[in-house]
Amino acid sequence: MSLGILFPGQGSQSIGMISDLYSDFKVVSEIFSEASDILSEDLWKVVKKGPDEKINDTRYTQPIMLCACYSIWKIWKDEGGDTPIFFAGHSFGEYTSLVAADSLKFKDAIKLVRERARLMCDTQPGTMSAIIGLENRNIEDIIKKNNLLDEVSIANINAPGQTVISGSEKGVKSISSKCLKSGAKKSIELPVSVPAHSILMKDASTKYIEYVNKVKLLEPKVPVINNVDVKYETEENKIKNALIRQISSPVRWVEIIEYMSQQGVNVLLELGPGKILTSLNKRIDSTIDSLYVSDIKSLENALEITNNI
């Protein structure tokens, strides 16, 4: 078995997530407590009680997801789960990958995430929309033809026929409408107020350099495939540069999964709340076995299957 481990980004969070893991595994409360002390905010209380507006606020979502996904990775290892040959994280999930690969210390990751989220929220407002049933190259052509490259960007290439666009509210609505007229099956506006991975994030990306340069990154013990270049780096400056560019660059998820497949990965394991990536991965490459761990039942299932492959 050649295993690839994946960590989700924003969008997988929900009130009450990983509660059974929190009850059964002390490491979860330890990780949440450490992060809460650093940020002077009770993150687990937000997970347990919400409200939705708070857990879905980028300022809270990103540190909460880092805690949740990193906790599940620690549980996976403690329970005898296999070490992957590659890590990858969808968007913000790249930070969890770097922590799991012993490239970035957890305490430094929490501080970085706080500043990343703050800078993203402090930029100009915008929105994101998922375009279903139209290839990303066609969407890109529509953006160019309508002279909206300075307002709208392709943010996530999630699966064949599933692309997320991001930018100004007016621009995203205009492109979404034109995509529907050009053959898209549907356009789904996402419940966000931050135009992530778009040209509008350039200023935030530039300001982020200051904070990234304050932390130390080591060569990952397991290769981490980044979002912006679909490659893994070993040098500190190159890893940092990819994190900086990621804020305003598209998530090339289809290519990441295709690259893993080409490198011999035959089992993909998503560690985090929900199973969004697992669903996407099956659409990208159905020949790879896709598993997930989001609670005790799925943990037991994944351990049993991987131990028998």
Coordinates of C-alpha atoms in Angstrom, one line a residue:
M1 CA 0.0 0.0 0.0
S2 CA 1.2 3.5 -0.9
L3 CA -0.7 6.0 1.3
G4 CA -1.4 9.7 0.7
I5 CA -2.9 11.6 3.6
L6 CA -5.0 14.7 3.0
F7 CA -6.3 17.5 5.2
P8 CA -9.3 19.6 4.4
G9 CA -9.6 23.4 4.6
Q10 CA -12.4 25.7 5.4
G11 CA -15.9 24.4 4.6
S12 CA -15.6 21.1 6.5
Q13 CA -16.3 22.7 10.0
S14 CA -19.5 22.2 11.8
I15 CA -20.8 22.6 15.4
G16 CA -20.2 19.5 17.4
M17 CA -17.6 18.0 15.0
I18 CA -15.2 15.4 16.4
S19 CA -17.0 15.3 19.7
D20 CA -16.6 11.6 20.2
L21 CA -12.9 11.8 19.5
Y22 CA -12.6 14.6 22.0
S23 CA -14.3 12.4 24.6
D24 CA -12.2 9.3 23.9
F25 CA -8.8 10.7 23.1
K26 CA -7.0 13.1 25.5
V27 CA -4.8 14.4 22.8
V28 CA -7.7 16.3 21.2
S29 CA -8.3 18.4 24.4
E30 CA -4.6 18.9 24.8
I31 CA -4.2 20.4 21.3
F32 CA -7.3 22.6 21.6
S33 CA -6.2 23.8 25.0
E34 CA -2.7 24.7 23.7
A35 CA -4.1 26.7 20.8
S36 CA -6.7 28.4 23.1
D37 CA -4.0 29.5 25.5
I38 CA -2.0 31.0 22.6
L39 CA -5.0 32.8 21.1
S40 CA -6.7 33.7 24.5
E41 CA -9.9 32.2 23.1
D42 CA -11.8 29.0 24.0
L43 CA -11.8 27.3 20.7
W44 CA -13.4 24.1 21.8
K45 CA -16.4 26.1 23.2
V46 CA -16.9 27.5 19.7
V47 CA -16.9 23.9 18.3
K48 CA -19.3 22.7 20.9
K49 CA -21.7 25.6 21.1
G50 CA -21.1 27.8 18.0
P51 CA -23.0 29.8 17.0
D52 CA -22.8 29.2 13.3
E53 CA -21.7 32.8 12.7
K54 CA -18.7 32.3 14.9
I55 CA -17.4 28.8 13.8
N56 CA -17.8 29.9 10.1
D57 CA -15.9 33.2 10.8
T58 CA -12.5 32.8 9.1
R59 CA -10.8 34.1 12.2
Y60 CA -12.1 31.1 14.1
T61 CA -12.5 28.5 11.4
Q62 CA -8.8 28.3 10.4
P63 CA -7.4 27.7 13.9
I64 CA -10.2 25.4 14.8
M65 CA -9.7 23.3 11.7
L66 CA -6.0 23.2 12.3
C67 CA -6.6 21.8 15.8
A68 CA -9.2 19.3 14.7
C69 CA -7.2 17.9 11.7
Y70 CA -3.9 17.8 13.6
S71 CA -5.7 16.0 16.5
I72 CA -7.0 13.3 14.1
W73 CA -3.5 12.9 12.6
K74 CA -2.1 12.4 16.2
I75 CA -4.8 9.9 17.0
W76 CA -4.1 8.0 13.7
K77 CA -0.4 7.7 14.5
D78 CA -1.1 6.7 18.2
E79 CA -3.5 4.0 17.0
G80 CA -0.9 2.4 14.7
G81 CA -2.0 4.0 11.5
D82 CA 0.5 4.0 8.6
T83 CA 2.8 6.9 7.7
P84 CA 2.0 8.3 4.2
I85 CA 4.5 8.8 1.3
F86 CA 2.9 12.2 0.7
F87 CA 0.9 14.8 2.6
A88 CA -1.4 17.4 0.9
G89 CA -3.9 19.9 2.3
H90 CA -6.7 21.6 0.5
S91 CA -6.0 25.4 0.7
F92 CA -5.6 26.1 4.4
G93 CA -5.1 22.4 5.0
E94 CA -1.5 22.8 3.7
Y95 CA -0.6 24.1 7.1
T96 CA -1.8 21.0 8.8
S97 CA 0.3 19.0 6.4
L98 CA 3.4 20.9 7.3
V99 CA 2.7 20.5 11.0
A100 CA 2.1 16.7 10.6
A101 CA 5.3 16.5 8.5
D102 CA 7.3 18.1 11.3
S103 CA 8.2 21.1 9.1
L104 CA 6.2 23.7 11.1
K105 CA 5.7 23.6 14.9
F106 CA 2.1 23.6 16.0
K107 CA 2.5 26.7 18.2
D108 CA 4.0 28.6 15.3
A109 CA 1.3 27.4 12.9
I110 CA -1.5 28.6 15.3
K111 CA 0.1 32.1 15.3
L112 CA 0.6 32.1 11.6
V113 CA -3.0 31.0 11.0
R114 CA -4.3 33.8 13.3
E115 CA -2.5 36.5 11.2
R116 CA -3.4 34.8 7.9
A117 CA -7.1 34.8 8.8
R118 CA -7.0 38.4 10.1
L119 CA -5.3 39.7 6.9
M120 CA -7.8 37.8 4.7
C121 CA -10.7 39.3 6.6
D122 CA -9.3 42.8 6.6
T123 CA -9.0 42.9 2.8
Q124 CA -11.9 44.1 0.6
P125 CA -15.1 42.0 0.9
G126 CA -16.1 39.6 -1.8
T127 CA -17.7 36.2 -2.4
M128 CA -17.1 32.8 -3.9
S129 CA -19.2 30.6 -6.2
A130 CA -18.9 27.0 -7.3
I131 CA -19.5 26.5 -11.0
I132 CA -20.7 23.0 -11.8
G133 CA -20.6 21.3 -15.2
L134 CA -18.1 23.7 -17.0
E135 CA -14.4 23.1 -17.3
N136 CA -12.1 25.6 -15.7
R137 CA -10.5 26.6 -19.0
N138 CA -13.9 27.7 -20.3
I139 CA -14.6 29.7 -17.1
E140 CA -11.2 31.3 -17.5
D141 CA -12.0 32.3 -21.0
I142 CA -15.3 33.8 -19.9
I143 CA -13.5 35.9 -17.2
K144 CA -11.0 37.2 -19.8
K145 CA -13.6 38.0 -22.5
N146 CA -15.6 40.0 -19.9
N147 CA -12.4 42.0 -18.8
L148 CA -12.8 40.9 -15.2
L149 CA -9.4 39.5 -14.5
D150 CA -8.8 42.3 -12.0
E151 CA -12.0 41.4 -10.1
V152 CA -12.6 37.6 -10.5
S153 CA -10.2 34.6 -10.3
I154 CA -10.4 30.9 -10.4
A155 CA -9.9 29.9 -6.8
N156 CA -10.3 26.1 -6.6
I157 CA -10.0 23.5 -9.3
N158 CA -11.7 20.8 -7.1
A159 CA -12.7 18.1 -9.6
P160 CA -13.6 17.7 -13.3
G161 CA -16.5 20.0 -13.9
Q162 CA -16.3 21.6 -10.4
T163 CA -14.5 24.9 -10.2
V164 CA -14.8 27.7 -7.6
I165 CA -14.5 31.3 -8.6
S166 CA -13.7 34.2 -6.2
G167 CA -13.7 37.9 -6.3
S168 CA -15.9 41.0 -6.0
E169 CA -19.6 40.2 -5.3
K170 CA -20.6 42.0 -8.5
G171 CA -18.0 40.3 -10.6
V172 CA -18.6 36.8 -9.3
K173 CA -22.4 37.2 -9.9
S174 CA -21.8 38.4 -13.4
I175 CA -19.4 35.5 -14.3
S176 CA -21.7 33.0 -12.7
S177 CA -24.6 34.1 -14.8
K178 CA -22.5 34.0 -18.0
C179 CA -21.2 30.5 -17.1
L180 CA -24.8 29.3 -16.8
K181 CA -25.6 30.8 -20.2
S182 CA -22.5 29.0 -21.6
G183 CA -23.6 25.5 -20.4
A184 CA -22.8 25.2 -16.7
K185 CA -25.4 23.0 -14.9
K186 CA -25.5 25.2 -11.8
S187 CA -23.8 28.0 -9.8
I188 CA -23.7 27.7 -6.1
E189 CA -22.8 30.8 -4.1
L190 CA -20.7 29.8 -1.1
P191 CA -21.5 31.2 2.4
V192 CA -18.3 33.3 2.7
S193 CA -17.5 37.0 2.8
V194 CA -13.8 36.6 2.0
P195 CA -12.7 36.3 -1.7
A196 CA -10.1 33.7 -1.0
H197 CA -7.5 32.7 -3.6
S198 CA -8.3 35.6 -5.8
I199 CA -6.6 38.7 -7.2
L200 CA -8.3 40.7 -4.5
M201 CA -6.0 38.9 -1.9
K202 CA -2.8 40.3 -3.4
D203 CA -2.4 42.9 -0.7
A204 CA -3.1 40.4 2.1
S205 CA -0.5 38.1 0.5
T206 CA 2.1 40.9 0.5
K207 CA 1.4 41.8 4.1
Y208 CA 1.6 38.1 5.2
I209 CA 5.4 38.0 4.3
E210 CA 6.2 39.7 7.5
Y211 CA 4.6 37.0 9.6
V212 CA 5.8 34.0 7.7
N213 CA 9.4 35.3 8.0
K214 CA 9.0 35.2 11.8
V215 CA 8.7 31.4 12.0
K216 CA 11.2 28.6 11.3
L217 CA 10.3 25.9 8.8
L218 CA 12.3 22.6 8.5
E219 CA 12.5 20.2 5.6
P220 CA 9.4 18.1 5.9
K221 CA 10.0 14.5 7.0
V222 CA 7.3 13.4 4.5
P223 CA 6.9 15.4 1.3
V224 CA 4.1 18.0 1.3
I225 CA 2.6 18.7 -2.1
N226 CA 1.8 22.4 -2.2
N227 CA -1.3 24.0 -3.7
V228 CA 0.3 26.6 -5.9
D229 CA 2.9 24.6 -7.8
V230 CA 1.8 21.0 -7.3
K231 CA 5.2 20.1 -6.1
Y232 CA 7.0 19.5 -2.8
E233 CA 9.8 21.7 -1.5
T234 CA 12.6 21.0 0.9
E235 CA 14.1 24.5 1.3
E236 CA 12.6 26.8 3.9
N237 CA 12.4 29.9 1.7
K238 CA 10.6 28.0 -1.1
I239 CA 8.1 26.5 1.4
K240 CA 7.4 30.0 2.8
N241 CA 7.1 31.5 -0.7
A242 CA 4.5 28.9 -1.6
L243 CA 2.5 29.7 1.5
I244 CA 2.6 33.4 0.7
R245 CA 1.5 33.0 -2.9
Q246 CA -1.2 30.5 -1.9
I247 CA -3.4 33.3 -0.4
S248 CA -4.1 34.8 -3.8
S249 CA -3.5 31.7 -6.0
P250 CA -5.8 28.9 -7.1
V251 CA -5.9 25.5 -5.3
R252 CA -4.9 23.0 -8.0
W253 CA -6.6 20.0 -6.3
V254 CA -7.2 17.9 -9.4
E255 CA -3.5 18.1 -10.3
I256 CA -2.5 17.3 -6.7
I257 CA -4.5 14.0 -6.8
E258 CA -3.3 13.2 -10.3
Y259 CA 0.3 13.7 -9.2
M260 CA -0.1 11.4 -6.2
S261 CA -1.5 8.8 -8.5
Q262 CA 1.4 9.1 -10.9
Q263 CA 3.8 8.7 -8.0
G264 CA 2.2 5.4 -7.0
V265 CA -0.3 6.4 -4.3
N266 CA -3.1 3.9 -4.3
V267 CA -4.9 4.8 -1.1
L268 CA -6.0 8.3 -0.1
L269 CA -7.0 9.1 3.5
E270 CA -8.7 12.3 4.5
L271 CA -8.2 13.3 8.1
G272 CA -10.6 15.9 9.3
P273 CA -14.3 16.7 9.9
G274 CA -16.6 15.6 7.1
K275 CA -15.5 13.9 3.9
I276 CA -15.5 16.6 1.2
L277 CA -12.1 15.7 -0.2
T278 CA -13.0 12.0 -0.3
S279 CA -16.0 12.8 -2.5
L280 CA -13.9 15.0 -4.8
N281 CA -11.1 12.4 -5.0
K282 CA -13.4 9.7 -6.2
R283 CA -14.4 12.0 -9.1
I284 CA -10.8 12.8 -10.0
D285 CA -9.4 9.2 -9.9
S286 CA -11.8 6.3 -9.1
T287 CA -8.9 3.8 -9.3
I288 CA -7.6 5.1 -5.9
D289 CA -9.2 3.8 -2.7
S290 CA -10.5 6.8 -0.8
L291 CA -11.1 6.7 2.9
Y292 CA -11.7 9.3 5.6
V293 CA -11.5 9.7 9.4
S294 CA -13.8 12.1 11.1
D295 CA -15.1 10.1 14.1
I296 CA -14.5 6.9 16.0
K297 CA -16.4 4.7 13.6
S298 CA -14.6 5.9 10.5
L299 CA -11.2 5.7 12.4
E300 CA -11.9 2.0 13.1
N301 CA -12.9 1.4 9.6
A302 CA -9.8 3.1 8.1
L303 CA -7.5 1.3 10.4
E304 CA -9.0 -2.1 9.6
I305 CA -8.9 -1.5 5.8
T306 CA -5.4 -0.1 5.6
N307 CA -4.1 -2.9 7.9
N308 CA -5.5 -5.5 5.5
I309 CA -4.2 -4.0 2.3

